[in-house]
Amino acid sequence: MYDKITPPTTGAKITFKNGEPIVPDNPIIPFIRGDGTGIDIWPAAQKVLDAAVKTAYKGQRQISWFKVYAGDEACDLYGTYQYLPEDTLTAIQEYGVAIKGPLTTPVGGGIRSLNVALRQIFDLYACVRPCRYYAGTPSPHKNPEKLDVIVYRENTEDIYLGIEWRQGSEIGDRLIAILNKELIPATPEHGKKQIPLDAGIGIKPISKKGSQRLVRRAIKHALLLPKHKQQVTLVHKGNIMKYTEGAFRDWGYELATTEFRQETVTERESWILSNKEKNPDLSLEDNARQIEPGFDALTPEKKAQIVKEVENVLNSIWATHGNGQWKDKVLVNDRIADSIFQQIQTRPDEYSILATMNLNGDYLSDAAAAIVGGLGMGPGANIGDVCAIFEATHGTAPKHAGLDRINPGSVILSGVMMLEYLGWQEAADLIKKGLGDAIASSQVTYDLARLLEPPVEPLKCSEFAEAIIQHFGNG
Ligand SMILES: NC(=O)C1=CN([C@@H]2O[C@H](COP(=O)(O)OP(=O)(O)OC[C@H]3O[C@@H](n4cnc5c(N)ncnc54)[C@H](OP(=O)(O)O)[C@@H]3O)[C@@H](O)[C@H]2O)C=CC1
Ligand SMILES: O=C(O)CCC(=O)C(=O)O
Ligand SMILES: [Mg+2]
């Protein structure tokens, strides 16, 4: 079955039922070490994960690690350009849950991202990246503890599908010619626009199914959060990209108000309901005036449309959501992408789950991680219905590779997400405690040490892992 790798002789497979993993006490879990600093952070993370499982379950549970190859390491073993060998794909397919270090993607030409390929091959449509603060972590922000968000990033579509043509390529030029001569002139709203003849071209597909399955997961996750965090914000640039990012927003609201009608309230609905609660005699038109800035300057048609919206909301959900019942529902709102980048800095405590498309989510997860301590503290999970691969938000950080200095926190916390996904909460909690206590006692790697006042002597990557284990306590 495998060409150059051999699965562990002990351990059992994780299987899936209704999208949830069924986990034996000794699961076989494939891991990819990763390029660049993967050489530093993966061994540190593996040590912490094993120590936590051992402390929590005293040998009754144990992970059987299965080393599989991707990136530079794969080329060393399998030969030139064998960046993602069949063996690796077979192992992940067979064992269902895997964890990986970062993999290099060249800029401009060269191979396309192996990280993105894995997400697409295994249909890992939700990239889940929590950004929360650990006490004592230095941050350039005054109140980093106020940020506690989870980026839910659609992981299989958008420009990351990688359908693009280089400037000057034969097919790229043909496509531009067809667009300029046929398709754009046939679309009146595009007027006399033309694509520059020397442009590269990329395609941005955003599907209804892809958008809604992501938002579905985000809402289900919100339902498990404490009441005050039960909120999903649809992040988009739908004012500019109306039929892709704008459609994502509309499909998100559509899903929330149909599949989750009893569990959700949209922001606009909450305004309409609360206006009526404050003043039961409020006319539909005055209610509309209060929810729509500049109502009086609108055309009669637009005004009528908003009055109708108010009427529909009151008719359809007053009984189930009115009289304050909406306050117990998951709040679904939306924000334009550029605005959310400033909002997570200026009003961080107003947000919880940020559901968005691939590119926005990529940017947003690095930005949110920076607020709570940097990329050394940014974990992540790529989740599908029958497979999950856990990985940090950051990349290979090549200038730090092999120096035993980089922060392994993100891949360790990705391991925590994996343990939680397996239902091994006790082991996950031990690591969170150990990591929190190590940071609180200023035992940190260079990235956090340089931000501390006064600065402290940094721990090495491997020493930080040891410090986390020391802070487990007795389990
Ligand atoms: N999922 C994946 O495997 C990903 C892969 N990549 C790939 O990684 C490569 C390098 O990308 P690059 O743009 O340099 O981004 P990186 O995320 O690799 O690193 C950028 C900078 O972020 C900081 N940083 C990253 N990781 C850590 C960490 N563990 N602890 C502390 N600080 C950290 C460092 O800042 P400083 O030096 O200031 O301390 C580092 O120089 C590219 O090929 C890219 O495509 C990128 C993202 C995700
Ligand atoms: O695949 C890559 O090289 C980069 C991906 C990335 O930045 C991410 O997933 O956050
Ligand atoms: Mg990224």
Coordinates of C-alpha atoms and ligand atoms in Angstrom, one line a residue:
M1 CA 0.0 0.0 0.0
Y2 CA 2.8 2.4 0.8
D3 CA 6.0 2.9 -1.2
K4 CA 8.5 4.3 1.3
I5 CA 6.7 4.6 4.7
T6 CA 5.4 2.1 7.2
P7 CA 2.5 2.8 9.6
P8 CA 3.1 2.1 13.3
T9 CA 2.5 -1.5 14.3
T10 CA 0.4 -0.4 17.2
G11 CA -2.6 1.8 17.2
A12 CA -6.0 2.0 15.5
K13 CA -7.7 4.2 12.9
I14 CA -9.9 7.2 13.6
T15 CA -13.2 6.8 11.8
F16 CA -16.0 9.3 11.1
K17 CA -19.8 9.3 11.7
N18 CA -22.0 12.2 10.7
G19 CA -18.9 14.4 10.4
E20 CA -17.6 13.7 13.9
P21 CA -14.5 11.6 14.6
I22 CA -14.8 8.3 16.5
V23 CA -11.5 8.0 18.3
P24 CA -9.8 4.9 19.7
D25 CA -7.6 5.2 22.8
N26 CA -4.5 4.7 20.7
P27 CA -5.1 6.5 17.4
I28 CA -2.6 6.5 14.6
I29 CA -2.0 10.1 13.6
P30 CA 0.1 11.0 10.5
F31 CA 2.3 14.1 10.9
I32 CA 4.3 16.2 8.5
R33 CA 7.3 17.9 10.1
G34 CA 7.3 20.8 7.7
D35 CA 9.9 23.0 6.0
G36 CA 12.0 25.8 7.5
T37 CA 11.3 26.1 11.2
G38 CA 9.3 22.9 11.0
I39 CA 12.5 21.3 12.0
D40 CA 12.4 23.2 15.3
I41 CA 8.8 23.4 16.2
W42 CA 7.5 20.0 15.3
P43 CA 9.8 18.0 17.7
A44 CA 9.0 20.5 20.4
A45 CA 5.2 20.2 19.8
Q46 CA 5.3 16.4 19.6
K47 CA 7.1 16.3 23.0
V48 CA 4.5 18.5 24.6
L49 CA 1.6 16.6 23.1
D50 CA 3.0 13.2 24.2
A51 CA 3.7 14.5 27.7
A52 CA 0.2 15.9 28.1
V53 CA -1.5 12.7 27.0
K54 CA 0.8 10.7 29.3
T55 CA 0.1 12.9 32.3
A56 CA -3.6 13.1 31.7
Y57 CA -4.3 9.4 30.9
K58 CA -1.4 7.6 32.6
G59 CA -0.9 5.3 29.6
Q60 CA -4.6 4.5 29.0
R61 CA -4.5 6.7 25.9
Q62 CA -1.6 7.3 23.6
I63 CA -1.0 8.7 20.1
S64 CA 0.8 6.4 17.7
W65 CA 2.6 9.0 15.4
F66 CA 3.0 8.1 11.7
K67 CA 5.7 10.2 10.0
V68 CA 4.7 11.1 6.5
Y69 CA 6.5 13.4 4.1
A70 CA 5.7 16.7 2.2
G71 CA 7.8 19.6 1.0
D72 CA 11.6 19.5 1.0
E73 CA 11.8 16.4 3.2
A74 CA 9.6 14.6 0.7
C75 CA 11.9 15.5 -2.2
D76 CA 14.9 14.2 -0.2
L77 CA 13.2 10.8 0.2
Y78 CA 11.0 10.4 -2.9
G79 CA 13.1 12.4 -5.5
T80 CA 13.1 15.7 -7.2
Y81 CA 9.7 17.5 -7.4
Q82 CA 8.0 14.8 -5.3
Y83 CA 6.7 17.5 -2.9
L84 CA 3.5 15.7 -2.0
P85 CA 3.9 12.0 -2.5
E86 CA 1.0 9.6 -3.0
D87 CA 2.1 7.8 0.2
T88 CA 1.3 10.9 2.2
L89 CA -2.1 11.4 0.7
T90 CA -3.0 7.7 1.2
A91 CA -2.0 7.9 4.9
I92 CA -4.0 11.1 5.6
Q93 CA -7.0 9.6 3.7
E94 CA -6.7 6.4 5.7
Y95 CA -6.2 7.8 9.2
G96 CA -8.4 10.9 8.8
V97 CA -6.8 13.2 11.3
A98 CA -3.3 14.6 10.8
I99 CA -1.1 17.5 12.0
K100 CA 1.5 19.4 10.0
G101 CA 4.3 21.9 10.2
P102 CA 4.5 24.8 7.7
L103 CA 5.4 24.2 4.0
T104 CA 7.2 26.6 1.7
T105 CA 5.5 28.1 -1.3
P106 CA 7.6 30.1 -3.8
V107 CA 6.4 33.5 -4.9
G108 CA 5.6 34.2 -8.6
G109 CA 6.5 30.9 -10.3
G110 CA 7.2 27.4 -9.1
I111 CA 5.0 24.9 -7.4
R112 CA 1.6 25.9 -6.1
S113 CA 1.0 25.8 -2.4
L114 CA 1.1 22.3 -0.9
N115 CA -0.8 23.6 2.1
V116 CA -3.6 24.8 0.0
A117 CA -3.5 21.6 -2.1
L118 CA -4.0 19.4 1.0
R119 CA -7.0 21.5 2.0
Q120 CA -8.5 21.1 -1.5
I121 CA -7.6 17.4 -1.9
F122 CA -9.3 16.5 1.4
D123 CA -12.1 19.0 1.1
L124 CA -11.1 20.7 4.4
Y125 CA -13.5 23.5 3.8
A126 CA -13.3 25.3 7.2
C127 CA -10.1 26.8 8.3
V128 CA -10.6 27.6 12.0
R129 CA -8.2 30.0 13.6
P130 CA -8.9 31.1 17.2
C131 CA -7.1 34.2 18.4
R132 CA -7.3 34.6 22.1
Y133 CA -5.0 36.1 24.7
Y134 CA -2.9 34.3 27.2
A135 CA -2.3 36.4 30.3
G136 CA 1.2 37.9 30.5
T137 CA 1.8 37.7 26.7
P138 CA 3.3 41.0 25.6
S139 CA 1.5 42.7 22.8
P140 CA 1.8 46.1 21.0
H141 CA -1.8 46.6 21.9
K142 CA -3.1 48.2 25.1
N143 CA -5.9 45.7 25.8
P144 CA -5.0 42.5 23.9
E145 CA -7.2 40.5 26.3
K146 CA -10.3 42.1 24.8
L147 CA -9.7 40.2 21.5
D148 CA -11.2 36.7 21.6
V149 CA -12.2 35.8 18.0
I150 CA -12.3 32.7 15.9
V151 CA -11.6 33.2 12.2
Y152 CA -13.7 30.8 10.1
R153 CA -12.1 30.9 6.7
E154 CA -13.6 29.2 3.7
N155 CA -10.7 27.0 2.7
T156 CA -11.3 25.5 -0.8
E157 CA -12.4 28.3 -3.1
D158 CA -11.7 32.0 -3.9
I159 CA -8.6 32.9 -5.8
Y160 CA -6.9 30.1 -3.8
L161 CA -8.3 27.7 -6.4
G162 CA -5.3 28.9 -8.3
I163 CA -7.0 29.3 -11.7
E164 CA -4.9 32.0 -13.2
W165 CA -2.9 32.8 -16.3
R166 CA 0.4 34.5 -16.6
Q167 CA 0.7 37.8 -18.4
G168 CA 1.5 37.1 -22.1
S169 CA 0.6 33.4 -22.0
E170 CA -1.3 32.1 -25.0
I171 CA -4.4 31.1 -23.1
G172 CA -4.3 34.2 -20.9
D173 CA -4.3 36.4 -24.0
R174 CA -7.1 34.4 -25.6
L175 CA -9.2 34.8 -22.5
I176 CA -8.6 38.5 -22.4
A177 CA -9.5 38.8 -26.0
I178 CA -12.8 36.9 -25.5
L179 CA -13.6 39.0 -22.5
N180 CA -12.8 42.3 -24.2
K181 CA -14.5 41.5 -27.5
E182 CA -17.5 39.3 -26.5
L183 CA -18.3 38.9 -22.8
I184 CA -17.8 42.4 -21.4
P185 CA -19.6 44.2 -24.3
A186 CA -22.5 41.6 -23.8
T187 CA -22.9 42.7 -20.2
P188 CA -24.4 46.2 -20.2
E189 CA -23.4 46.9 -16.6
H190 CA -19.7 46.7 -17.6
G191 CA -20.1 49.5 -20.1
K192 CA -16.9 50.2 -22.1
K193 CA -14.5 48.6 -19.6
Q194 CA -11.6 46.6 -21.0
I195 CA -9.0 44.5 -19.5
P196 CA -5.4 45.7 -20.1
L197 CA -3.8 43.6 -22.8
D198 CA -0.7 43.1 -20.6
A199 CA -2.6 41.8 -17.6
G200 CA -2.2 38.5 -15.7
I201 CA -5.7 37.0 -15.1
G202 CA -7.0 35.2 -12.0
I203 CA -10.5 33.7 -11.4
K204 CA -12.3 34.2 -8.1
P205 CA -15.0 31.5 -7.7
I206 CA -17.3 31.8 -4.6
S207 CA -20.0 29.2 -4.6
K208 CA -23.3 29.1 -2.7
K209 CA -22.6 25.6 -1.4
G210 CA -19.0 26.5 -0.3
S211 CA -20.2 29.7 1.4
Q212 CA -23.1 28.1 3.2
R213 CA -21.3 25.0 4.5
L214 CA -18.7 27.3 6.0
V215 CA -21.3 29.5 7.6
R216 CA -23.2 26.4 8.8
R217 CA -20.1 25.3 10.7
A218 CA -19.5 28.8 12.1
I219 CA -23.1 29.0 13.4
K220 CA -22.9 25.5 14.9
H221 CA -19.7 26.5 16.6
A222 CA -21.3 29.8 17.9
L223 CA -24.1 27.8 19.5
L224 CA -21.5 26.0 21.7
L225 CA -20.0 29.3 22.9
P226 CA -20.9 31.1 26.1
K227 CA -24.0 33.3 25.5
H228 CA -22.2 36.6 25.3
K229 CA -20.0 35.2 22.5
Q230 CA -22.8 33.7 20.4
Q231 CA -22.2 35.8 17.3
V232 CA -21.2 35.2 13.7
T233 CA -19.9 38.2 11.6
L234 CA -19.9 37.7 7.9
V235 CA -16.8 39.5 6.6
H236 CA -16.8 40.4 3.0
K237 CA -15.9 43.1 0.4
G238 CA -19.3 42.8 -1.1
N239 CA -19.5 46.5 -1.9
I240 CA -16.8 46.0 -4.6
M241 CA -17.1 42.3 -5.5
K242 CA -20.8 42.1 -5.5
Y243 CA -21.4 38.7 -7.1
T244 CA -18.7 36.9 -5.2
E245 CA -18.1 38.5 -1.8
G246 CA -21.5 40.2 -1.8
A247 CA -23.1 36.9 -2.6
F248 CA -21.2 35.2 0.3
R249 CA -22.9 37.7 2.6
D250 CA -26.4 37.1 1.2
W251 CA -26.0 33.3 1.2
G252 CA -24.8 33.5 4.8
Y253 CA -27.8 35.4 5.9
E254 CA -30.1 33.2 3.8
L255 CA -28.7 30.1 5.6
A256 CA -28.9 31.7 9.0
T257 CA -32.5 32.7 8.6
T258 CA -33.7 29.4 7.1
E259 CA -31.7 26.5 8.5
F260 CA -31.1 28.2 11.8
R261 CA -34.3 30.3 12.0
Q262 CA -35.0 29.4 15.6
E263 CA -31.5 29.8 16.8
T264 CA -30.4 33.1 15.1
V265 CA -31.3 36.7 14.8
T266 CA -29.7 39.1 12.3
E267 CA -28.5 42.5 13.4
R268 CA -31.1 44.3 11.4
E269 CA -33.9 42.1 12.8
S270 CA -32.6 42.8 16.3
W271 CA -32.9 46.5 15.7
I272 CA -36.5 46.2 14.3
L273 CA -37.5 44.0 17.3
S274 CA -35.9 46.2 19.9
N275 CA -37.4 49.3 18.4
K276 CA -40.9 47.8 18.8
E277 CA -40.1 46.6 22.3
K278 CA -39.1 50.1 23.3
N279 CA -42.2 51.6 21.7
P280 CA -45.0 49.1 21.0
D281 CA -47.0 51.8 19.1
L282 CA -44.1 52.6 16.7
S283 CA -45.3 52.7 13.1
L284 CA -43.7 50.5 10.5
E285 CA -42.4 53.6 8.8
D286 CA -40.8 55.1 12.0
N287 CA -39.3 51.7 12.7
A288 CA -37.8 51.7 9.2
R289 CA -36.6 55.2 9.7
Q290 CA -34.7 54.1 12.8
I291 CA -32.9 51.2 11.2
E292 CA -32.0 52.9 7.9
P293 CA -29.6 55.9 8.1
G294 CA -30.8 58.6 5.6
F295 CA -34.2 57.0 5.3
D296 CA -36.0 60.3 4.5
A297 CA -33.7 61.0 1.6
L298 CA -34.5 57.7 -0.1
T299 CA -36.7 57.2 -3.2
P300 CA -40.3 56.2 -2.5
E301 CA -39.6 52.7 -3.8
K302 CA -36.6 52.2 -1.5
K303 CA -38.6 53.5 1.4
A304 CA -41.4 51.1 0.7
Q305 CA -38.9 48.3 0.5
I306 CA -37.6 49.0 3.9
V307 CA -41.0 49.4 5.4
K308 CA -41.9 46.0 3.9
E309 CA -38.7 44.5 5.4
V310 CA -39.8 45.8 8.9
E311 CA -43.3 44.4 8.4
N312 CA -42.0 41.0 7.3
V313 CA -39.7 40.7 10.2
L314 CA -42.4 41.6 12.7
N315 CA -44.9 39.2 11.1
S316 CA -42.5 36.3 10.8
I317 CA -40.5 36.3 14.0
W318 CA -42.1 38.5 16.6
A319 CA -43.7 35.5 18.3
T320 CA -40.4 33.5 18.5
H321 CA -37.9 36.4 18.8
G322 CA -39.8 39.4 20.2
N323 CA -40.1 40.6 23.7
G324 CA -36.3 40.2 24.2
Q325 CA -36.2 36.5 23.1
W326 CA -33.8 37.5 20.3
K327 CA -31.2 38.3 23.0
D328 CA -30.8 34.5 23.5
K329 CA -30.2 33.8 19.8
V330 CA -26.9 33.7 17.8
L331 CA -26.5 37.2 16.4
V332 CA -25.5 37.2 12.7
N333 CA -24.2 40.5 11.3
D334 CA -21.8 41.5 8.6
R335 CA -18.9 43.9 8.2
I336 CA -17.0 45.0 5.2
A337 CA -13.5 43.5 5.2
D338 CA -11.4 46.7 5.4
S339 CA -13.5 47.9 8.3
I340 CA -13.1 44.7 10.3
F341 CA -9.3 45.1 10.2
Q342 CA -9.7 48.4 12.1
Q343 CA -12.6 47.1 14.3
I344 CA -10.7 44.2 15.7
Q345 CA -8.2 46.8 16.9
T346 CA -10.6 49.5 18.0
R347 CA -13.6 47.5 19.3
P348 CA -12.2 44.0 19.7
D349 CA -14.7 42.9 22.3
E350 CA -17.6 43.4 19.9
Y351 CA -16.6 40.3 17.8
S352 CA -16.6 36.6 18.2
I353 CA -16.7 34.4 15.1
L354 CA -15.5 36.0 11.9
A355 CA -16.7 33.9 8.9
T356 CA -15.2 34.9 5.7
M357 CA -13.7 33.8 2.4
N358 CA -10.3 32.4 1.7
L359 CA -8.2 35.5 1.1
N360 CA -9.8 37.7 3.7
G361 CA -9.4 34.9 6.2
D362 CA -5.8 34.5 5.4
Y363 CA -5.1 38.2 6.0
L364 CA -7.4 38.5 9.0
S365 CA -5.9 35.5 10.9
D366 CA -2.4 36.9 10.8
A367 CA -3.6 40.3 11.8
A368 CA -5.7 38.9 14.7
A369 CA -2.8 36.7 15.9
A370 CA -0.5 39.8 15.9
I371 CA -2.8 41.5 18.4
V372 CA -2.7 38.6 20.9
G373 CA 1.1 38.1 20.8
G374 CA 2.1 37.4 17.2
L375 CA 2.4 34.5 14.8
G376 CA 4.0 32.4 17.5
M377 CA 0.6 32.3 19.2
G378 CA -1.7 31.5 16.2
P379 CA -3.1 28.0 16.0
G380 CA -5.3 26.6 13.3
A381 CA -7.3 23.6 12.1
N382 CA -8.5 22.7 8.6
I383 CA -11.7 20.8 9.0
G384 CA -13.9 18.8 6.6
D385 CA -16.6 16.2 7.1
V386 CA -14.4 13.2 7.0
C387 CA -10.9 14.5 7.6
A388 CA -9.1 17.2 9.6
I389 CA -5.5 18.5 9.4
F390 CA -4.2 20.8 12.1
E391 CA -1.6 23.4 11.4
A392 CA -0.3 26.8 12.7
T393 CA -1.4 30.1 11.0
H394 CA 2.2 31.1 10.3
G395 CA 4.6 29.8 7.7
T396 CA 8.1 28.4 7.6
A397 CA 9.8 31.6 8.9
P398 CA 13.0 30.6 7.0
K399 CA 15.4 33.1 8.6
H400 CA 14.9 31.4 11.9
A401 CA 15.1 27.8 10.6
G402 CA 17.3 25.3 12.5
L403 CA 18.3 27.8 15.2
D404 CA 16.1 26.3 18.0
R405 CA 14.8 29.8 18.7
I406 CA 11.4 30.1 17.1
N407 CA 8.2 30.0 19.1
P408 CA 6.5 26.5 18.9
G409 CA 3.4 27.9 20.6
S410 CA 1.2 28.0 17.4
V411 CA 1.8 24.4 16.4
I412 CA 1.5 23.3 20.1
L413 CA -1.8 25.1 20.3
S414 CA -2.8 23.6 17.0
G415 CA -2.1 20.3 18.7
V416 CA -4.4 21.4 21.6
M417 CA -7.2 22.0 19.0
M418 CA -6.5 18.5 17.7
L419 CA -6.8 17.0 21.2
E420 CA -10.1 18.9 21.7
Y421 CA -11.3 17.6 18.3
L422 CA -10.5 14.1 19.5
G423 CA -12.4 14.7 22.7
W424 CA -9.2 14.5 24.8
Q425 CA -10.0 17.7 26.7
E426 CA -8.0 16.8 29.9
A427 CA -4.7 16.6 27.9
A428 CA -5.7 19.8 26.0
D429 CA -6.3 21.6 29.3
L430 CA -3.0 20.6 30.7
I431 CA -1.2 22.2 27.7
K432 CA -3.2 25.4 27.9
K433 CA -2.4 25.6 31.6
G434 CA 1.3 24.8 31.0
L435 CA 1.6 27.3 28.2
G436 CA -0.3 30.0 30.1
D437 CA 1.8 29.6 33.2
A438 CA 5.1 29.5 31.3
I439 CA 4.2 32.8 29.6
A440 CA 2.9 34.3 32.9
S441 CA 6.3 33.6 34.5
S442 CA 8.1 35.2 31.5
Q443 CA 9.5 31.9 30.3
V444 CA 9.1 32.8 26.6
T445 CA 10.9 32.6 23.3
Y446 CA 12.6 35.5 21.5
D447 CA 9.4 36.9 19.9
L448 CA 7.7 37.5 23.2
A449 CA 10.9 38.2 25.2
R450 CA 11.7 41.2 23.0
L451 CA 8.3 42.7 23.7
L452 CA 8.4 42.3 27.5
E453 CA 9.2 45.3 29.7
P454 CA 11.9 44.9 31.0
P455 CA 13.1 42.5 28.3
V456 CA 13.9 39.0 29.5
E457 CA 16.5 36.4 28.4
P458 CA 14.6 34.3 25.8
L459 CA 14.2 30.6 26.1
K460 CA 15.1 28.4 23.1
C461 CA 12.3 26.7 21.2
S462 CA 13.0 23.4 22.9
E463 CA 13.4 25.0 26.3
F464 CA 10.0 26.6 25.9
A465 CA 8.5 23.2 25.3
E466 CA 10.1 21.9 28.5
A467 CA 8.8 24.9 30.4
I468 CA 5.3 24.2 29.3
I469 CA 5.6 20.6 30.5
Q470 CA 7.1 21.7 33.8
H471 CA 4.0 23.9 34.3
F472 CA 1.5 21.0 33.8
G473 CA 1.4 20.3 37.5
N474 CA 0.3 16.8 38.4
G475 CA -2.6 16.5 35.9
Ligands
LIG1 N1 0.3 26.9 6.4 C1 1.6 27.0 5.9 O1 2.4 26.1 5.9 C2 2.0 28.4 5.6 C3 3.1 28.5 4.8 N2 3.6 29.8 4.5 C4 4.8 29.8 3.7 O2 5.9 30.1 4.6 C5 7.0 30.7 3.8 C6 7.5 31.9 4.6 O3 6.5 32.9 4.7 P1 6.6 34.3 5.4 O4 5.8 35.3 4.6 O5 8.0 34.6 5.7 O6 5.7 34.2 6.7 P2 6.0 33.4 8.1 O7 4.7 33.3 8.8 O8 6.7 32.1 7.8 O9 7.0 34.3 8.9 C7 7.0 35.7 8.9 C8 7.5 36.2 10.2 O10 6.5 36.0 11.2 C9 7.1 35.7 12.5 N3 6.8 34.3 12.8 C10 6.4 33.3 12.0 N4 6.3 32.1 12.7 C11 6.6 32.4 14.0 C12 6.7 31.7 15.1 N5 6.5 30.3 15.2 N6 7.1 32.3 16.3 C13 7.4 33.6 16.3 N7 7.3 34.4 15.2 C14 7.0 33.8 14.0 C15 8.6 35.9 12.3 O11 8.8 37.3 12.5 P3 10.1 37.9 13.1 O12 11.2 37.5 12.2 O13 9.9 39.4 13.0 O14 10.3 37.5 14.5 C16 8.7 35.6 10.8 O15 9.9 36.1 10.2 C17 6.4 31.1 2.5 O16 6.9 30.2 1.5 C18 4.9 30.9 2.7 O17 4.2 30.6 1.5 C19 3.1 30.9 5.0 C20 1.9 30.8 5.8 C21 1.3 29.6 6.1
LIG2 O1 0.4 28.0 1.5 C1 1.1 28.9 1.8 O2 2.3 29.0 1.5 C2 0.5 30.1 2.5 C3 -0.8 29.8 3.1 C4 -1.2 30.8 4.1 O3 -0.6 31.9 4.3 C5 -2.2 30.4 5.1 O4 -2.9 29.4 4.9 O5 -2.4 31.1 6.1
MG3 MG -1.5 33.0 5.9

